[in-house]
Amino acid sequence: MTDTLVTEYFHSWNVPAERAALVSRQVAHWIDGAPVVSGMPIAVSEPSTGGRLTETLEAGVEVVDRAVASARQAFEGSWGALRPLDREALILKLADSLEAHQDELAFLESVDVGKPLSQAFAIDIGGAVDCVRYFAGWATKISGRTGDMAAYDKHFLGLTLRQPVGVVAAIAPWNFPLQTLIWKIGAAFAAGCTVVAKPSEVTPVSTLRLAELITQAGFPNGAFNVVNGTGAVTGAALVSHPGVNKVSFTGSTPSGLRVGTAALQNMTRLTLELGGKSPALVFADSNVDAVVEGLYNGIYFNAGQVCDATSRAIVDVRIYDEVRERLIERATSVHVLPGLDPDSGMGPMVSGAHRAKVMSYIEQARADGLPFALDRSQLHDRGHFVGPVIVEDIPSAHPLWREEIFGPVLALSRADGPGDVVCQARDTRYGLGAAIYSRDIGRVLAAARAIDAGTIYVNGYGFLDPAFPFGGLGMSGFGKDMGAEQMEAYLETKTLLVSGIELGLAG
Ligand code: NAD
């Protein structure tokens, strides 16, 4: 299904025929352990060339119904019947399988999203393997509590039962298609839930392969299902389905508001991992080497298409010029190239539509006369590339300061001392991430308390870990992915209040 632009791209990087075939096949749904072909086709593009990669299909209400029914049947049957140790063993088998297919999955992610192959290998797939392995252990560590009741005497006992919430709808965005989905299903499987996944219609390729690998690993049919399609049709049908017990959504804040409203009509449990406009707080005492590398990764990793990208860098005026010059140098040297090119340090935007959105912010900044410290936005004559951009001295009411651009555009601001660094950082309704750069631990802790952000990196950027929770505050959503905290979101608590222990003995 690939067009000649994409075929030539594959030839130029010696992509083996079987790998090209895997990415160019039609992306079907996956229900009850088998592919399902149904619905109108949706074209999927390859971002480095702008050519056609393949197509997926749009699941309507009937297909979504079948997927939810399959997940329900597995939850109440084959999957629900497994012992926790058997669930753990299967999840570990999945981690091994992902690792064994790391090359292939990284290739799928690179050509679907446009990201450099080496980064897809190490971060997208490597991170997914770690996450699955981490959650496997939780399957056997689920427990309630037992205790004396406070208002009753020793003849009474209180205890809690922890049970899986049931069928989970896992909705993923396009920037880390496999990884964001894995963040959800690792915990869901460990808790004993079954899943209906909906990948982004822009990047559906790796999720179908994941479904095949899950089935091959020995998971019962129905434990993991996939419905493809747009948010407006397939996503909306899934989140408003009364058979879904929990929605775990990762995407933009406007979509999250719609998803939340729909899910609450059925009182469906919710996790909303949404967008951000995260600040980097750079104090005068920081290590400038760490700052430059952290700011660079904070906005240019994955071409800025990262939910917790530190897209606003607020730098104490005493080190501003040095940081500015070195950051410009670093961002000028990066090779912005197609994802399969081994020299690529940064790839294109995911689609033509997204490139147009990012460029509209850049053009607005130009029209408003804002100063550009760096402008590599126009780079290649094909593909959806936008290179690194740095804009300075942005008024706080300007969209470049306030809105999530989701591209390689850094708002760089000078601050008049530590108080001003914190004050500017707080100037947002989002609360997803932040980075603090300082050698003074007291200052780091004070700043961390003062800003509203769910995940705060200190003296670096981007080193998320499956053992620690990730999630937003404010307009960045609520609930956590990863860590012990995520398990809570996939478990219900039932309280048992027991009376008559002595009566039992007397009988
Ligand atoms: P998006 O909101 O357009 O779509 C995300 C997913 O939701 C897609 O699968 C889409 O089809 C689906 N969707 C859209 N509307 C829906 C609806 N009404 N009902 C059900 N499903 C619906 O976001 P995107 O453009 O794919 O991804 C980029 C956004 O995701 C950015 O805002 C980014 O910050 C955010 N994001 C957040 C995190 C996080 O962990 N907080 C991680 C990655 C991306």
PDB file of N, CA and C in Angstrom, residues 78-135:
ATOM      1  N   SER A  78     -11.444 -16.759  30.670  1.00  0.00           N
ATOM      2  CA  SER A  78     -10.085 -17.302  30.616  1.00  0.00           C
ATOM      3  C   SER A  78      -9.038 -16.420  31.323  1.00  0.00           C
ATOM      4  N   TRP A  79      -9.097 -15.128  31.115  1.00  0.00           N
ATOM      5  CA  TRP A  79      -8.084 -14.250  31.722  1.00  0.00           C
ATOM      6  C   TRP A  79      -8.345 -14.100  33.220  1.00  0.00           C
ATOM      7  N   GLY A  80      -9.610 -13.911  33.561  1.00  0.00           N
ATOM      8  CA  GLY A  80      -9.965 -13.736  34.963  1.00  0.00           C
ATOM      9  C   GLY A  80      -9.666 -14.978  35.801  1.00  0.00           C
ATOM     10  N   ALA A  81      -9.632 -16.143  35.157  1.00  0.00           N
ATOM     11  CA  ALA A  81      -9.426 -17.387  35.900  1.00  0.00           C
ATOM     12  C   ALA A  81      -7.950 -17.649  36.214  1.00  0.00           C
ATOM     13  N   LEU A  82      -7.054 -16.900  35.575  1.00  0.00           N
ATOM     14  CA  LEU A  82      -5.620 -17.189  35.779  1.00  0.00           C
ATOM     15  C   LEU A  82      -5.181 -16.850  37.194  1.00  0.00           C
ATOM     16  N   ARG A  83      -4.257 -17.609  37.727  1.00  0.00           N
ATOM     17  CA  ARG A  83      -3.641 -17.260  39.010  1.00  0.00           C
ATOM     18  C   ARG A  83      -2.726 -16.049  38.799  1.00  0.00           C
ATOM     19  N   PRO A  84      -2.550 -15.209  39.817  1.00  0.00           N
ATOM     20  CA  PRO A  84      -1.634 -14.066  39.665  1.00  0.00           C
ATOM     21  C   PRO A  84      -0.251 -14.481  39.159  1.00  0.00           C
ATOM     22  N   LEU A  85       0.269 -15.599  39.648  1.00  0.00           N
ATOM     23  CA  LEU A  85       1.590 -16.045  39.172  1.00  0.00           C
ATOM     24  C   LEU A  85       1.583 -16.336  37.681  1.00  0.00           C
ATOM     25  N   ASP A  86       0.461 -16.857  37.182  1.00  0.00           N
ATOM     26  CA  ASP A  86       0.380 -17.140  35.743  1.00  0.00           C
ATOM     27  C   ASP A  86       0.273 -15.843  34.941  1.00  0.00           C
ATOM     28  N   ARG A  87      -0.448 -14.866  35.506  1.00  0.00           N
ATOM     29  CA  ARG A  87      -0.499 -13.551  34.833  1.00  0.00           C
ATOM     30  C   ARG A  87       0.898 -12.946  34.773  1.00  0.00           C
ATOM     31  N   GLU A  88       1.591 -13.031  35.887  1.00  0.00           N
ATOM     32  CA  GLU A  88       2.945 -12.477  35.940  1.00  0.00           C
ATOM     33  C   GLU A  88       3.834 -13.138  34.881  1.00  0.00           C
ATOM     34  N   ALA A  89       3.732 -14.463  34.783  1.00  0.00           N
ATOM     35  CA  ALA A  89       4.571 -15.188  33.827  1.00  0.00           C
ATOM     36  C   ALA A  89       4.268 -14.746  32.397  1.00  0.00           C
ATOM     37  N   LEU A  90       2.975 -14.538  32.100  1.00  0.00           N
ATOM     38  CA  LEU A  90       2.608 -14.108  30.744  1.00  0.00           C
ATOM     39  C   LEU A  90       3.124 -12.696  30.453  1.00  0.00           C
ATOM     40  N   ILE A  91       3.023 -11.821  31.445  1.00  0.00           N
ATOM     41  CA  ILE A  91       3.485 -10.434  31.233  1.00  0.00           C
ATOM     42  C   ILE A  91       5.002 -10.430  31.008  1.00  0.00           C
ATOM     43  N   LEU A  92       5.709 -11.274  31.762  1.00  0.00           N
ATOM     44  CA  LEU A  92       7.164 -11.360  31.554  1.00  0.00           C
ATOM     45  C   LEU A  92       7.485 -11.921  30.165  1.00  0.00           C
ATOM     46  N   LYS A  93       6.661 -12.863  29.718  1.00  0.00           N
ATOM     47  CA  LYS A  93       6.861 -13.426  28.369  1.00  0.00           C
ATOM     48  C   LYS A  93       6.660 -12.341  27.311  1.00  0.00           C
ATOM     49  N   LEU A  94       5.686 -11.484  27.562  1.00  0.00           N
ATOM     50  CA  LEU A  94       5.463 -10.378  26.623  1.00  0.00           C
ATOM     51  C   LEU A  94       6.684  -9.460  26.587  1.00  0.00           C
ATOM     52  N   ALA A  95       7.253  -9.168  27.762  1.00  0.00           N
ATOM     53  CA  ALA A  95       8.449  -8.307  27.793  1.00  0.00           C
ATOM     54  C   ALA A  95       9.573  -8.945  26.973  1.00  0.00           C
ATOM     55  N   ASP A  96       9.759 -10.254  27.141  1.00  0.00           N
ATOM     56  CA  ASP A  96      10.810 -10.949  26.371  1.00  0.00           C
ATOM     57  C   ASP A  96      10.529 -10.852  24.877  1.00  0.00           C
ATOM     58  N   SER A  97       9.266 -10.996  24.517  1.00  0.00           N
ATOM     59  CA  SER A  97       8.916 -10.954  23.102  1.00  0.00           C
ATOM     60  C   SER A  97       9.144  -9.553  22.521  1.00  0.00           C
ATOM     61  N   LEU A  98       8.774  -8.524  23.276  1.00  0.00           N
ATOM     62  CA  LEU A  98       9.018  -7.153  22.796  1.00  0.00           C
ATOM     63  C   LEU A  98      10.514  -6.934  22.598  1.00  0.00           C
ATOM     64  N   GLU A  99      11.291  -7.461  23.540  1.00  0.00           N
ATOM     65  CA  GLU A  99      12.741  -7.290  23.444  1.00  0.00           C
ATOM     66  C   GLU A  99      13.287  -8.031  22.219  1.00  0.00           C
ATOM     67  N   ALA A 100      12.765  -9.230  21.992  1.00  0.00           N
ATOM     68  CA  ALA A 100      13.218 -10.012  20.840  1.00  0.00           C
ATOM     69  C   ALA A 100      12.838  -9.330  19.524  1.00  0.00           C
ATOM     70  N   HIS A 101      11.771  -8.524  19.546  1.00  0.00           N
ATOM     71  CA  HIS A 101      11.318  -7.829  18.331  1.00  0.00           C
ATOM     72  C   HIS A 101      11.666  -6.343  18.358  1.00  0.00           C
ATOM     73  N   GLN A 102      12.637  -5.980  19.179  1.00  0.00           N
ATOM     74  CA  GLN A 102      12.923  -4.548  19.386  1.00  0.00           C
ATOM     75  C   GLN A 102      13.309  -3.837  18.084  1.00  0.00           C
ATOM     76  N   ASP A 103      14.129  -4.516  17.274  1.00  0.00           N
ATOM     77  CA  ASP A 103      14.551  -3.940  15.978  1.00  0.00           C
ATOM     78  C   ASP A 103      13.353  -3.640  15.095  1.00  0.00           C
ATOM     79  N   GLU A 104      12.523  -4.659  14.969  1.00  0.00           N
ATOM     80  CA  GLU A 104      11.370  -4.572  14.076  1.00  0.00           C
ATOM     81  C   GLU A 104      10.375  -3.508  14.571  1.00  0.00           C
ATOM     82  N   LEU A 105      10.091  -3.504  15.876  1.00  0.00           N
ATOM     83  CA  LEU A 105       9.130  -2.536  16.423  1.00  0.00           C
ATOM     84  C   LEU A 105       9.676  -1.114  16.301  1.00  0.00           C
ATOM     85  N   ALA A 106      10.994  -0.961  16.506  1.00  0.00           N
ATOM     86  CA  ALA A 106      11.593   0.381  16.364  1.00  0.00           C
ATOM     87  C   ALA A 106      11.456   0.857  14.925  1.00  0.00           C
ATOM     88  N   PHE A 107      11.623  -0.057  13.982  1.00  0.00           N
ATOM     89  CA  PHE A 107      11.456   0.313  12.571  1.00  0.00           C
ATOM     90  C   PHE A 107      10.023   0.785  12.308  1.00  0.00           C
ATOM     91  N   LEU A 108       9.045   0.026  12.796  1.00  0.00           N
ATOM     92  CA  LEU A 108       7.645   0.413  12.585  1.00  0.00           C
ATOM     93  C   LEU A 108       7.391   1.806  13.166  1.00  0.00           C
ATOM     94  N   GLU A 109       7.899   2.045  14.364  1.00  0.00           N
ATOM     95  CA  GLU A 109       7.657   3.329  15.028  1.00  0.00           C
ATOM     96  C   GLU A 109       8.373   4.462  14.285  1.00  0.00           C
ATOM     97  N   SER A 110       9.586   4.177  13.819  1.00  0.00           N
ATOM     98  CA  SER A 110      10.352   5.214  13.115  1.00  0.00           C
ATOM     99  C   SER A 110       9.645   5.655  11.833  1.00  0.00           C
ATOM    100  N   VAL A 111       9.149   4.703  11.048  1.00  0.00           N
ATOM    101  CA  VAL A 111       8.542   5.113   9.770  1.00  0.00           C
ATOM    102  C   VAL A 111       7.107   5.619   9.946  1.00  0.00           C
ATOM    103  N   ASP A 112       6.464   5.245  11.026  1.00  0.00           N
ATOM    104  CA  ASP A 112       5.087   5.730  11.232  1.00  0.00           C
ATOM    105  C   ASP A 112       5.086   7.137  11.844  1.00  0.00           C
ATOM    106  N   VAL A 113       6.007   7.380  12.786  1.00  0.00           N
ATOM    107  CA  VAL A 113       6.034   8.673  13.498  1.00  0.00           C
ATOM    108  C   VAL A 113       7.065   9.618  12.882  1.00  0.00           C
ATOM    109  N   GLY A 114       8.111   9.058  12.257  1.00  0.00           N
ATOM    110  CA  GLY A 114       9.162   9.876  11.663  1.00  0.00           C
ATOM    111  C   GLY A 114      10.381  10.027  12.550  1.00  0.00           C
ATOM    112  N   LYS A 115      10.396   9.375  13.695  1.00  0.00           N
ATOM    113  CA  LYS A 115      11.479   9.609  14.655  1.00  0.00           C
ATOM    114  C   LYS A 115      12.750   8.844  14.276  1.00  0.00           C
ATOM    115  N   PRO A 116      13.921   9.335  14.723  1.00  0.00           N
ATOM    116  CA  PRO A 116      15.161   8.617  14.426  1.00  0.00           C
ATOM    117  C   PRO A 116      15.094   7.172  14.933  1.00  0.00           C
ATOM    118  N   LEU A 117      15.571   6.261  14.081  1.00  0.00           N
ATOM    119  CA  LEU A 117      15.473   4.826  14.396  1.00  0.00           C
ATOM    120  C   LEU A 117      16.160   4.487  15.719  1.00  0.00           C
ATOM    121  N   SER A 118      17.331   5.075  15.944  1.00  0.00           N
ATOM    122  CA  SER A 118      18.079   4.741  17.170  1.00  0.00           C
ATOM    123  C   SER A 118      17.291   5.175  18.410  1.00  0.00           C
ATOM    124  N   GLN A 119      16.602   6.309  18.325  1.00  0.00           N
ATOM    125  CA  GLN A 119      15.811   6.777  19.475  1.00  0.00           C
ATOM    126  C   GLN A 119      14.577   5.894  19.671  1.00  0.00           C
ATOM    127  N   ALA A 120      13.959   5.484  18.572  1.00  0.00           N
ATOM    128  CA  ALA A 120      12.802   4.582  18.683  1.00  0.00           C
ATOM    129  C   ALA A 120      13.227   3.276  19.345  1.00  0.00           C
ATOM    130  N   PHE A 121      14.422   2.786  18.977  1.00  0.00           N
ATOM    131  CA  PHE A 121      14.922   1.523  19.516  1.00  0.00           C
ATOM    132  C   PHE A 121      15.156   1.639  21.027  1.00  0.00           C
ATOM    133  N   ALA A 122      15.948   2.657  21.405  1.00  0.00           N
ATOM    134  CA  ALA A 122      16.372   2.748  22.808  1.00  0.00           C
ATOM    135  C   ALA A 122      15.251   3.248  23.712  1.00  0.00           C
ATOM    136  N   ILE A 123      14.534   4.270  23.250  1.00  0.00           N
ATOM    137  CA  ILE A 123      13.617   4.946  24.176  1.00  0.00           C
ATOM    138  C   ILE A 123      12.198   4.415  24.045  1.00  0.00           C
ATOM    139  N   ASP A 124      11.652   4.391  22.834  1.00  0.00           N
ATOM    140  CA  ASP A 124      10.258   3.922  22.698  1.00  0.00           C
ATOM    141  C   ASP A 124      10.144   2.451  23.074  1.00  0.00           C
ATOM    142  N   ILE A 125      10.947   1.615  22.427  1.00  0.00           N
ATOM    143  CA  ILE A 125      10.770   0.174  22.643  1.00  0.00           C
ATOM    144  C   ILE A 125      11.534  -0.280  23.895  1.00  0.00           C
ATOM    145  N   GLY A 126      12.750   0.237  24.066  1.00  0.00           N
ATOM    146  CA  GLY A 126      13.502  -0.117  25.284  1.00  0.00           C
ATOM    147  C   GLY A 126      12.712   0.274  26.526  1.00  0.00           C
ATOM    148  N   GLY A 127      12.138   1.474  26.501  1.00  0.00           N
ATOM    149  CA  GLY A 127      11.339   1.942  27.645  1.00  0.00           C
ATOM    150  C   GLY A 127      10.100   1.085  27.846  1.00  0.00           C
ATOM    151  N   ALA A 128       9.501   0.636  26.755  1.00  0.00           N
ATOM    152  CA  ALA A 128       8.302  -0.210  26.858  1.00  0.00           C
ATOM    153  C   ALA A 128       8.646  -1.554  27.498  1.00  0.00           C
ATOM    154  N   VAL A 129       9.781  -2.118  27.119  1.00  0.00           N
ATOM    155  CA  VAL A 129      10.203  -3.413  27.693  1.00  0.00           C
ATOM    156  C   VAL A 129      10.396  -3.264  29.205  1.00  0.00           C
ATOM    157  N   ASP A 130      11.092  -2.206  29.611  1.00  0.00           N
ATOM    158  CA  ASP A 130      11.324  -1.982  31.051  1.00  0.00           C
ATOM    159  C   ASP A 130       9.994  -1.866  31.797  1.00  0.00           C
ATOM    160  N   CYS A 131       9.071  -1.139  31.179  1.00  0.00           N
ATOM    161  CA  CYS A 131       7.791  -0.876  31.837  1.00  0.00           C
ATOM    162  C   CYS A 131       6.993  -2.182  32.020  1.00  0.00           C
ATOM    163  N   VAL A 132       6.964  -3.011  30.984  1.00  0.00           N
ATOM    164  CA  VAL A 132       6.229  -4.277  31.076  1.00  0.00           C
ATOM    165  C   VAL A 132       6.853  -5.163  32.157  1.00  0.00           C
ATOM    166  N   ARG A 133       8.192  -5.225  32.169  1.00  0.00           N
ATOM    167  CA  ARG A 133       8.879  -6.058  33.191  1.00  0.00           C
ATOM    168  C   ARG A 133       8.574  -5.549  34.594  1.00  0.00           C
ATOM    169  N   TYR A 134       8.585  -4.238  34.746  1.00  0.00           N
ATOM    170  CA  TYR A 134       8.313  -3.665  36.065  1.00  0.00           C
ATOM    171  C   TYR A 134       6.910  -4.082  36.539  1.00  0.00           C
ATOM    172  N   PHE A 135       5.924  -3.974  35.659  1.00  0.00           N
ATOM    173  CA  PHE A 135       4.548  -4.229  36.101  1.00  0.00           C
ATOM    174  C   PHE A 135       4.262  -5.711  36.316  1.00  0.00           C
TER     175      PHE A 135
END
